[in-house]
Short mmCIF file of C-alpha atoms in Angstrom, two decimals:
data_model
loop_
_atom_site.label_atom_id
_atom_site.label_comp_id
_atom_site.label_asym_id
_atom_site.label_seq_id
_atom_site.Cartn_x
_atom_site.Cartn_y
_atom_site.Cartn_z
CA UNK U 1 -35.26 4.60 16.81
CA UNK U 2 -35.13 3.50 20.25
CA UNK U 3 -33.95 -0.31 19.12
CA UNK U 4 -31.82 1.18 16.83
CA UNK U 5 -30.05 3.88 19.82
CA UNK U 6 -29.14 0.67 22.00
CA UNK U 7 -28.09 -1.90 19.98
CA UNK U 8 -25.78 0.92 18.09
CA UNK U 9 -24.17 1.91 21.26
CA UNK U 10 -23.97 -1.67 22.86
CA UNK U 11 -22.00 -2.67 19.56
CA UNK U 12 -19.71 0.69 19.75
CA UNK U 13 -19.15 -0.20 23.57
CA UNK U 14 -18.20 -3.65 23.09
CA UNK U 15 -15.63 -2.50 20.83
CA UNK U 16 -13.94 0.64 22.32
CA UNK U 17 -14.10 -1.19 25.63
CA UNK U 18 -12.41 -4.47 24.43
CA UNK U 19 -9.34 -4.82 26.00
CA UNK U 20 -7.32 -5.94 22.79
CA UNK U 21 -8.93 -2.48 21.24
CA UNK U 22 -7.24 -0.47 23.61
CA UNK U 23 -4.34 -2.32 23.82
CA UNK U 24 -3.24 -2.11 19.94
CA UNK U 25 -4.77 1.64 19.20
CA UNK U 26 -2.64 2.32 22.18
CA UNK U 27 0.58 0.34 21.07
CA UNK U 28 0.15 2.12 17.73
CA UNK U 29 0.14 5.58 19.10
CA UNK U 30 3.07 4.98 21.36
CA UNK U 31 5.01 3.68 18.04
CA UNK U 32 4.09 6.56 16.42
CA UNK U 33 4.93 9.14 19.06
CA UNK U 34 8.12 6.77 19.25
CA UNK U 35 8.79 7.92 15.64
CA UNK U 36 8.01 10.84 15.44
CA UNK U 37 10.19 11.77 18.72
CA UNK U 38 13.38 10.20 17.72
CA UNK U 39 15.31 13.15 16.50
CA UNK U 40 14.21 15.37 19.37
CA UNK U 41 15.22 12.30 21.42
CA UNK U 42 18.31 11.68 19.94
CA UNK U 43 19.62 15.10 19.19
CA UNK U 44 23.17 16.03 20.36
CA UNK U 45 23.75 12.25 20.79
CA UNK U 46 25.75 10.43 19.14
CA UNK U 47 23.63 7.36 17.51
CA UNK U 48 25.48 4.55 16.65
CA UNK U 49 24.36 2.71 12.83
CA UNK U 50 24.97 -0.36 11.96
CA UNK U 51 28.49 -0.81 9.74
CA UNK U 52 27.68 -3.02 6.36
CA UNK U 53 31.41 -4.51 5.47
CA UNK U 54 32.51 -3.59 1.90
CA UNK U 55 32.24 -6.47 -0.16
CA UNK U 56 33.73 -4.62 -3.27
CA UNK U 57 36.59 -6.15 -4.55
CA UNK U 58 39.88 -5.16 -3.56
CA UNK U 59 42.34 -6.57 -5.68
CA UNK U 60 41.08 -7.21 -9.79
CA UNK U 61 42.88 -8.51 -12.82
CA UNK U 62 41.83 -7.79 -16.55
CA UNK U 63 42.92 -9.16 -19.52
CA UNK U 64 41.82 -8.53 -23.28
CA UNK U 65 41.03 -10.67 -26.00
CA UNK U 66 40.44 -7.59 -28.47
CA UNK U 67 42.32 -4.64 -29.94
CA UNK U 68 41.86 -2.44 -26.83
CA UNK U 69 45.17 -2.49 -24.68
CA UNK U 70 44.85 -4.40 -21.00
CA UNK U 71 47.31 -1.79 -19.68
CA UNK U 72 45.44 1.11 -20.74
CA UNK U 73 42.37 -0.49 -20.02
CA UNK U 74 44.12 -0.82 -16.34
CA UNK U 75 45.15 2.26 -16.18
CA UNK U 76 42.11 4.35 -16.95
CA UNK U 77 39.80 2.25 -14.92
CA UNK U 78 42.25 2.56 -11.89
CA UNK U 79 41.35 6.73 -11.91
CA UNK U 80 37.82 5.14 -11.61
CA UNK U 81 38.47 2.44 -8.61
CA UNK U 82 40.87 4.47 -6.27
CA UNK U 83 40.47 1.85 -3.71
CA UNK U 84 40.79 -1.27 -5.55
CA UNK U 85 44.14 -2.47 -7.13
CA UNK U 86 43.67 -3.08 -11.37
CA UNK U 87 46.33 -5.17 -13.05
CA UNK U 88 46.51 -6.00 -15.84
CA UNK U 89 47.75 -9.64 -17.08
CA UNK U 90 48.12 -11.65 -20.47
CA UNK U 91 45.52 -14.43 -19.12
CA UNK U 92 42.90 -16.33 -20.63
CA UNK U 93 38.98 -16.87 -19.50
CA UNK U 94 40.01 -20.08 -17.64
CA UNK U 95 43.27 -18.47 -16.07
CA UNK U 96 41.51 -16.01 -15.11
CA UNK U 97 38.57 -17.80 -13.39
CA UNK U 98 41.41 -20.22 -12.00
CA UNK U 99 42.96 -16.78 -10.46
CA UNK U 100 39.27 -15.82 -8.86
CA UNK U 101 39.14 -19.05 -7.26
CA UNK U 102 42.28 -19.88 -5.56
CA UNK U 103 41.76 -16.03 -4.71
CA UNK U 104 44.91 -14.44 -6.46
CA UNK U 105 42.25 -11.56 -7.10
CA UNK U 106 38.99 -10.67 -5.93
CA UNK U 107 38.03 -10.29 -9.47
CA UNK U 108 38.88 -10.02 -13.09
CA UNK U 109 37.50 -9.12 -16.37
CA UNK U 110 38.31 -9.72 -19.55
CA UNK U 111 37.08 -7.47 -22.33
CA UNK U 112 35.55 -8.88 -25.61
CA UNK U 113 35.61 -5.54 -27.71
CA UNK U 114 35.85 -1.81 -26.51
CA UNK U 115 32.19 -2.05 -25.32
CA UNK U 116 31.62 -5.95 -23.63
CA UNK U 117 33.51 -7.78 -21.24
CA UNK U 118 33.33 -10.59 -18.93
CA UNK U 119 33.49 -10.02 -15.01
CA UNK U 120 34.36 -12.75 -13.44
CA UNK U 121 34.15 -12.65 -9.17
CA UNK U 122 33.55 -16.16 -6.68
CA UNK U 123 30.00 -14.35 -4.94
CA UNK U 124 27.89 -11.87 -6.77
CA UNK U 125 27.40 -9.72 -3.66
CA UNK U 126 24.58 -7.31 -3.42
CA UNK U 127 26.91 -3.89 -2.59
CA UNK U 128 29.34 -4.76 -4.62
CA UNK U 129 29.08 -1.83 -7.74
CA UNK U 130 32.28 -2.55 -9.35
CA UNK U 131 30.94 -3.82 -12.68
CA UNK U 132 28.66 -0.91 -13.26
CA UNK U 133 31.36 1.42 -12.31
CA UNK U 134 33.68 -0.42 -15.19
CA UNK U 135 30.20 -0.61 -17.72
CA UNK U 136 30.24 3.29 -17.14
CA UNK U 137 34.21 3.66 -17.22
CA UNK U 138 34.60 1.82 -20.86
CA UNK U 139 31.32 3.56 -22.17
CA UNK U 140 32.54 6.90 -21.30
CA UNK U 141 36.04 5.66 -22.87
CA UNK U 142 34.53 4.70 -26.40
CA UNK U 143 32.47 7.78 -26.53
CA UNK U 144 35.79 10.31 -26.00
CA UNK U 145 37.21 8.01 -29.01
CA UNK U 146 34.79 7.64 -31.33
CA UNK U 147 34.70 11.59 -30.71
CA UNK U 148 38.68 11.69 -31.36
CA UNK U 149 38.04 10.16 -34.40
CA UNK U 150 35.56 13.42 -35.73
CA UNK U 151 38.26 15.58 -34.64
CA UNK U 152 37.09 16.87 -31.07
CA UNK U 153 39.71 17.32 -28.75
CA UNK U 154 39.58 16.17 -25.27
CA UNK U 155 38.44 19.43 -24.02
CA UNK U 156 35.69 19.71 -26.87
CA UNK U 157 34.79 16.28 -25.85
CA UNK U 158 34.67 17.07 -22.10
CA UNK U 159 31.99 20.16 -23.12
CA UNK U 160 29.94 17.83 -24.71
CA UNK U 161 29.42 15.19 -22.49
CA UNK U 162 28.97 17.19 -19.11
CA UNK U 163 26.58 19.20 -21.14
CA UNK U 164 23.17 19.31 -18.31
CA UNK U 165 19.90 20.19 -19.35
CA UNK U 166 17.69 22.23 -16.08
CA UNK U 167 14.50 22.01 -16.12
CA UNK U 168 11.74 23.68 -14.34
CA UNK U 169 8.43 21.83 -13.88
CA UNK U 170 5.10 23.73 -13.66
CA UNK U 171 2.45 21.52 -12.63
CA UNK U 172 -1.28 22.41 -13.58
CA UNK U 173 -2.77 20.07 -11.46
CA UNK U 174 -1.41 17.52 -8.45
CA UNK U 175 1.62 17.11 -7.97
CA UNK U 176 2.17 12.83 -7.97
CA UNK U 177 5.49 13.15 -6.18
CA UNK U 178 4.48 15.32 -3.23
CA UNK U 179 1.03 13.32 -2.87
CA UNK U 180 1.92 9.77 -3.47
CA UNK U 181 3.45 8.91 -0.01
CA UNK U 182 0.34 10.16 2.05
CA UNK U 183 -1.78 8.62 -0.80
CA UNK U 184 -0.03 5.29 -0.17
CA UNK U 185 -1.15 5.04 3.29
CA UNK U 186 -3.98 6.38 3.73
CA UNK U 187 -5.13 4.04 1.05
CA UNK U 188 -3.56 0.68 3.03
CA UNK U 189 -5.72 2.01 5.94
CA UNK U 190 -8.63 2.02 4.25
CA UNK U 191 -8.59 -1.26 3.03
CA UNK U 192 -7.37 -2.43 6.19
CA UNK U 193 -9.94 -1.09 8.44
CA UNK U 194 -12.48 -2.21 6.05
CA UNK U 195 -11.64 -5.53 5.76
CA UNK U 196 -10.76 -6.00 9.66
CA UNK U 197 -13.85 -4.17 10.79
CA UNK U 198 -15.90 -6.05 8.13
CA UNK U 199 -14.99 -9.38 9.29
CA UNK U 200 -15.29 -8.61 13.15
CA UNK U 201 -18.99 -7.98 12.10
CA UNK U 202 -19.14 -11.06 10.41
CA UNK U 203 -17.40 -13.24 13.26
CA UNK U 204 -20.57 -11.23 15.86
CA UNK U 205 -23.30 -12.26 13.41
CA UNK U 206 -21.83 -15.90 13.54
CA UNK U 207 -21.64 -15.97 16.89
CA UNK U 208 -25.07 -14.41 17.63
CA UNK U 209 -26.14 -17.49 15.01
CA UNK U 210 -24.61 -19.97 16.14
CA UNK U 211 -25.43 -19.47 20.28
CA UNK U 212 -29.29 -18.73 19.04
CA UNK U 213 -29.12 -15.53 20.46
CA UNK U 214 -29.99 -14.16 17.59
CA UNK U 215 -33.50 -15.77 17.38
CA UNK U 216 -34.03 -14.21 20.68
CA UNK U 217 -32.93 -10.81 19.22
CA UNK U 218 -35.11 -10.59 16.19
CA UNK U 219 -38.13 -11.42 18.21
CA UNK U 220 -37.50 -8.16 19.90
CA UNK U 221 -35.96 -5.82 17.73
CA UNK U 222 -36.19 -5.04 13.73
CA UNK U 223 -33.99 -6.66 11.27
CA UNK U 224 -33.10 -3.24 9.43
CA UNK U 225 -32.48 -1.82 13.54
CA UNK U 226 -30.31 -5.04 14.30
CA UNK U 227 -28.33 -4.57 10.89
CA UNK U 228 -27.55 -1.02 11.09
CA UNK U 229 -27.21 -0.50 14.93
CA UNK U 230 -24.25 -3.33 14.82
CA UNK U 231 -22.88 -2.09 11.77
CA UNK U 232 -22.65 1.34 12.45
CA UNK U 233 -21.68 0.79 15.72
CA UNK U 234 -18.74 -1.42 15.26
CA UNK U 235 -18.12 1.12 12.13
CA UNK U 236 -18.02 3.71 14.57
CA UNK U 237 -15.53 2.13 16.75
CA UNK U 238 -13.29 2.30 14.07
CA UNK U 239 -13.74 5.47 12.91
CA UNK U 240 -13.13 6.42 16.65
CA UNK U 241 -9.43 3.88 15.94
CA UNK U 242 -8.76 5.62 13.00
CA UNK U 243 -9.29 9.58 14.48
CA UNK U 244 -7.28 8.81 17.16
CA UNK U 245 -4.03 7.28 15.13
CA UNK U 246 -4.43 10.31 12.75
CA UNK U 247 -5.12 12.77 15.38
CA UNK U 248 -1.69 11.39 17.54
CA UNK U 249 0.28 11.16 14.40
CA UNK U 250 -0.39 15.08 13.25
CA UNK U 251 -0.02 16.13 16.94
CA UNK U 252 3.12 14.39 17.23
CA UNK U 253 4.65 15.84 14.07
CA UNK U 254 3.74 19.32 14.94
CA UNK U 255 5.72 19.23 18.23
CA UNK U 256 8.76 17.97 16.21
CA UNK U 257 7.83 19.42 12.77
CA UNK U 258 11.35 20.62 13.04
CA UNK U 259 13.17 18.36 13.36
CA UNK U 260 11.95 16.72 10.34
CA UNK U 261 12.52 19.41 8.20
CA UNK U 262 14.93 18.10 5.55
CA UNK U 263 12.83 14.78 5.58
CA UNK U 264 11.10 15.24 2.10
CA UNK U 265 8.77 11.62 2.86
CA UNK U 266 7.74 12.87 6.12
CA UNK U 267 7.17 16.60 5.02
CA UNK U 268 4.88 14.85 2.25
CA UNK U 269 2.68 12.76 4.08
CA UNK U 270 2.18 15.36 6.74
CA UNK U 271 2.16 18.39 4.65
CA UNK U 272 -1.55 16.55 2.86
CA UNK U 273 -4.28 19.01 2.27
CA UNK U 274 -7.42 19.44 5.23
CA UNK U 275 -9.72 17.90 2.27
CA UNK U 276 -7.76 15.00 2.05
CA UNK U 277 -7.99 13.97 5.49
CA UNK U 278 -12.04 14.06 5.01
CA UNK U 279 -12.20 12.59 2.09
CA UNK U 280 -10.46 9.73 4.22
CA UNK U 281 -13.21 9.63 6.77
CA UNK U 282 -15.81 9.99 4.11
CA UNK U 283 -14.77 6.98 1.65
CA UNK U 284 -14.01 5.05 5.08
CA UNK U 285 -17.36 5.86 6.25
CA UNK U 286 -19.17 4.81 3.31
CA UNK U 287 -16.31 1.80 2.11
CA UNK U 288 -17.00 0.15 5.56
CA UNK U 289 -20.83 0.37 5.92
CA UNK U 290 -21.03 -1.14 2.38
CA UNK U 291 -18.73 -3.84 2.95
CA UNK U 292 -19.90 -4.64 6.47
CA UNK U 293 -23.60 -4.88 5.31
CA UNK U 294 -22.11 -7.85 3.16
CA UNK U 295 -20.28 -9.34 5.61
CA UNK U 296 -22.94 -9.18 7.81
CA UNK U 297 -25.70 -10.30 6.07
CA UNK U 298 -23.82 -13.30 4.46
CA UNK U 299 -22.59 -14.60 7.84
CA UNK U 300 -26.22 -14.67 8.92
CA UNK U 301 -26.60 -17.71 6.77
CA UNK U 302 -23.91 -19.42 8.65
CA UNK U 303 -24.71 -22.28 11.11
CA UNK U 304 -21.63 -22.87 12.34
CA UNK U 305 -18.55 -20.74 12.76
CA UNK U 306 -16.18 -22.50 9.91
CA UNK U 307 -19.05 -21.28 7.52
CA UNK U 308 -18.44 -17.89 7.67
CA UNK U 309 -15.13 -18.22 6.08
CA UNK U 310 -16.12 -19.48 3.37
CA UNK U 311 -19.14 -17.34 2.72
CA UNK U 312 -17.87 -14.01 3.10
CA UNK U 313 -15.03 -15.05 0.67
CA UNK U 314 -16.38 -13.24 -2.27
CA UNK U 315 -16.86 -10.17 -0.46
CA UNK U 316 -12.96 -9.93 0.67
CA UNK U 317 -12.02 -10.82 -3.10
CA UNK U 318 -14.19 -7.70 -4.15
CA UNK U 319 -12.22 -5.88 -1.71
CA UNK U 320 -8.48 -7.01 -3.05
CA UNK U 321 -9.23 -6.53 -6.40
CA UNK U 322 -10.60 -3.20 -5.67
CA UNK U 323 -6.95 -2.65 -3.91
CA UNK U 324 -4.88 -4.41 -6.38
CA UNK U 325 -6.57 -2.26 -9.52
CA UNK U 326 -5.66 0.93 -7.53
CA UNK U 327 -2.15 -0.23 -6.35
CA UNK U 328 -0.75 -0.73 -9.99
CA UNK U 329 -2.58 2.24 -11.30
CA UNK U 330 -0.69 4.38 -8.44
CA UNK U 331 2.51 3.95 -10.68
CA UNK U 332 1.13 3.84 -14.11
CA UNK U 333 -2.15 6.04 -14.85
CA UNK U 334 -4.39 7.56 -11.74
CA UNK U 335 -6.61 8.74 -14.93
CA UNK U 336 -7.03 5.26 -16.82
CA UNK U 337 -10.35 4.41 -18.22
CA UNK U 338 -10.17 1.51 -15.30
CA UNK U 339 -9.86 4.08 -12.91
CA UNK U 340 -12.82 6.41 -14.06
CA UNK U 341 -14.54 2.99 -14.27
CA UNK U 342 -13.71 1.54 -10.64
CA UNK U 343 -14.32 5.24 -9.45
CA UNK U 344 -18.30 5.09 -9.86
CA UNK U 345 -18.60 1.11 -9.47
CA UNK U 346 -19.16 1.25 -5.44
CA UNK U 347 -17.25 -1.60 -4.66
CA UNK U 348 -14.52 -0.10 -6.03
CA UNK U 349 -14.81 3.66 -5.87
CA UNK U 350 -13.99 3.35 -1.93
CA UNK U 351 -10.25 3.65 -2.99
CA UNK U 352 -10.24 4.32 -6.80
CA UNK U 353 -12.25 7.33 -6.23
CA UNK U 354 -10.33 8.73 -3.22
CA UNK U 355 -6.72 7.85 -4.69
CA UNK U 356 -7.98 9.50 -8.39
CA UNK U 357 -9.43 12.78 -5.98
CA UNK U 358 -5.35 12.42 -4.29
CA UNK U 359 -3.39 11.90 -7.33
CA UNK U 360 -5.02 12.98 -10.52
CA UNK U 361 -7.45 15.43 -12.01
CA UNK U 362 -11.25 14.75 -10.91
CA UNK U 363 -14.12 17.23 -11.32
CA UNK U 364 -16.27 18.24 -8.68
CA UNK U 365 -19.03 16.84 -10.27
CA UNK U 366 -17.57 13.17 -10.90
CA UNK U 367 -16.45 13.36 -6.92
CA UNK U 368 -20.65 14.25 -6.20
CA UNK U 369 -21.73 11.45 -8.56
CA UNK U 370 -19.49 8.58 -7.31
CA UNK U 371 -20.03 9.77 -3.06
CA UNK U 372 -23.81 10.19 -4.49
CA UNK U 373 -23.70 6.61 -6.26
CA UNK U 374 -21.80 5.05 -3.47
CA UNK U 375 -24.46 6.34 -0.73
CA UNK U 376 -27.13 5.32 -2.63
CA UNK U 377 -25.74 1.72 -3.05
CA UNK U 378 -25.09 1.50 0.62
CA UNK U 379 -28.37 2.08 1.91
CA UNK U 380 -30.03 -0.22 -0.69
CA UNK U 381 -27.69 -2.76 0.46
CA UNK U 382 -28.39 -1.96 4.25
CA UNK U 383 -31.66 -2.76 3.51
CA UNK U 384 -31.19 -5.88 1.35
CA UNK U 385 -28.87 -6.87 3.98
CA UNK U 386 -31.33 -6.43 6.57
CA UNK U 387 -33.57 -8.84 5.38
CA UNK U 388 -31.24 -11.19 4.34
CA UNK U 389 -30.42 -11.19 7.86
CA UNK U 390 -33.94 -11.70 8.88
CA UNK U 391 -34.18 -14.98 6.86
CA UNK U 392 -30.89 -15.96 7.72
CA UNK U 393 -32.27 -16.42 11.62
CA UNK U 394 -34.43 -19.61 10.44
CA UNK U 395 -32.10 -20.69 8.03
CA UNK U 396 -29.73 -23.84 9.69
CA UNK U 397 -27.70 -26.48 8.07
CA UNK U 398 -26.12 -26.44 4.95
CA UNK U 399 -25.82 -22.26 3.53
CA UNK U 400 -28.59 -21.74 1.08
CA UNK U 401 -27.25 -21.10 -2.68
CA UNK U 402 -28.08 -18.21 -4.54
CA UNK U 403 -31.13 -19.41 -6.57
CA UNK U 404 -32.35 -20.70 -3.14
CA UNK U 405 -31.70 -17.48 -1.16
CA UNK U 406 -33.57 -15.53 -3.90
CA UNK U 407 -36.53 -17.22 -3.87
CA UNK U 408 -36.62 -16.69 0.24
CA UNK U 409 -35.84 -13.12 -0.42
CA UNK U 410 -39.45 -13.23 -2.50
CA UNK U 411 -41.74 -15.17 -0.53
CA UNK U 412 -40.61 -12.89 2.54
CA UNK U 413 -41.79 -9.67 0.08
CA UNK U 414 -44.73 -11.17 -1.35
CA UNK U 415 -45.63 -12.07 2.44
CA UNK U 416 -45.03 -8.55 3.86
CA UNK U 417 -46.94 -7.45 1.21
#
């Protein structure tokens, strides 16, 4: 326990106390308090935004090649476009592109029937609206007709089409819109802690490997010691990371919690429940130790530095898939039989688990299994990781294959034994 004591708080040490540790958790908070401050900051003062020119067009011809009148076409759509100028003109589809070109008008349109036309402009600018504007004029225009024609008049047709239906939502369960914003990021943190703190155990390992320190270390310490002291110690340097951005981030927003009071996003993500915030630590907890066991043990079989790379590969792509599965089932179906799947396969439960717990409906007892099946899986692969650590001391050259690192794996037993 003693072995175990100092290499876990060397490893803990050599992280809190790097300087690039300090430096970003400390450029994060300042961001965030940076944030979070502005409207307290900024309040009474007059903030200046930058101006987007209006590339609508200003000036539009239409023609018609149908029954429908141009000038009436023109004339109801200019109620519609009170800052643009509609004429309308007796010109064809080439005149009219011609007239777009040489810029007589900004743009034009021809209509087809009552219900298509052609809209014809020289860039297809990303604020300009105009053509869904007209799409919703000449729809709205055929629908008062085709009424006229079953003998509504215009105010009958009016009462009909602003007709609104209210409704008032009772939700049973979780509400997805109030929880998917914190649910969004406290997922990306997850998987990136666990992946960044994974490999920075892997890159130590390597190193340790590859400057044959590491021989010298498991001469006088256990394997399983070694593993989980630098494990858990560089997984407690980033629970430490992770505390701190949380803790800044909720202290900040309470001293403005104000001023973000008609901020629905920001009300969301900082209005998530107590439990929420421990299933976070819990799934980190257990996502990282798992994950870092792999990394750890894998880069043991590297010789050189470029191996690790390469090794801990399959490990990372457990990882994105793992992400990627819950991502798209965050706007589709928290409840999916892939979710309830991924939610007691550990390599996936990490964030399937904790975004089904966030988002959907999840027993107690399915929450107690997965944590339960995810523990278990993460000491047995402490341990296996352990000793593939302890064979990975001797092993140099060329990284063993599978077959190869199996059969190690049972001569060591069959030896201990």
């Amino acid at each position: 326990m003693k072995q175990f004591r100092h290499i876990f708080w060397f490893e803990y040490q050599s992280y809190v106390c790097n300087k690039i540790f300090v430096i970003l958790t400390a450029l994060l908070i300042v961001l965030m308090a940076g944030v979070l401050f502005y409207p307290r900051i900024t309040e009474g003062k007059e903030v200046s935004l930058p101006v987007f020119s209006d590339t609508s067009p200003k000036t539009i011809a239409i023609a018609s090649n149908c029954s429908e009148s141009a000038a009436d076409a023109a004339q109801y759509m200019q109620t519609g476009l009170p800052n643009t100028t509609v004429t309308a003109v007796a010109n064809d589809l080439e005149a009219l592109k011609n007239g777009v070109a040489d810029g007589t008008y900004d743009a034009a349109v021809l209509l087809e029937s009552p219900t298509q036309y052609k809209y014809i402009t020289q860039t297809g600018a990303l604020s300009d609206t105009t053509s869904y504007a007209i799409s919703e004029m000449l729809t709205l225009r055929q629908q008062y007709a085709v009424m006229a024609q079953y003998g509504l008049t215009e105010e009958q047709a009016q009462s009909v089409m602003t007709a609104a239906v209210t409704a008032e939502p009772v939700v049973l369960g979780k509400d997805q819109s109030q929880s998917f914003f914190y649910t969004y990021i406290l997922m990306f943190l997850l998987y990136f802690a666990v992946l960044m703190y994974g490999q920075f155990v892997a890159q130590s390992v390597a190193v340790e490997k590859s400057s044959r320190a590491m021989e010298l270390l498991i001469t006088s310490a256990k394997p399983v010691n070694l593993m989980f002291g630098k494990v858990l110690g560089s997984g407690a340097a980033g629970l430490t990371q992770l505390v701190l951005l949380l803790g800044s981030a909720i202290t900040f927003y309470s001293a403005n919690k104000a001023y973000w009071a008609s901020n629905a996003v920001i009300e969301s993500i900082f209005g998530m429940p107590v439990s929420m915030m421990l299933y976070t630590v819990l799934f980190f907890v257990l996502g990282f130790l798992l994950y870092s066991f792999l990394y750890g043990a894998l880069a043991s079989l590297a010789s050189r530095l470029e191996d690790v790379n390469t090794l801990i590969m399959p490990v990372t792509f457990l990882m994105i898939i793992a992400f990627m599965v819950t991502m798209f089932s965050m706007v589709g179906n928290v409840d999916s039989t892939l979710m309830k799947v991924a939610s007691y396969i550990p390599f996936t439960s990490p964030l399937a688990m904790f975004t089904r717990i966030a988002m959907g409906h999840v027993e107690t007892v399915e929450i107690v299994i997965s944590v339960a099946i995810l523990l278990l899986s993460t000491v047995g692969v402490g341990f296996l990781a352990a000793a593939i650590y302890r064979i990975g001391v001797l092993m140099y050259g060329k990284p063993p294959k599978f077959n190869e690192l199996l059969r190690a794996l049972r001569n060591a037993k069959a030896k201990k034994n």
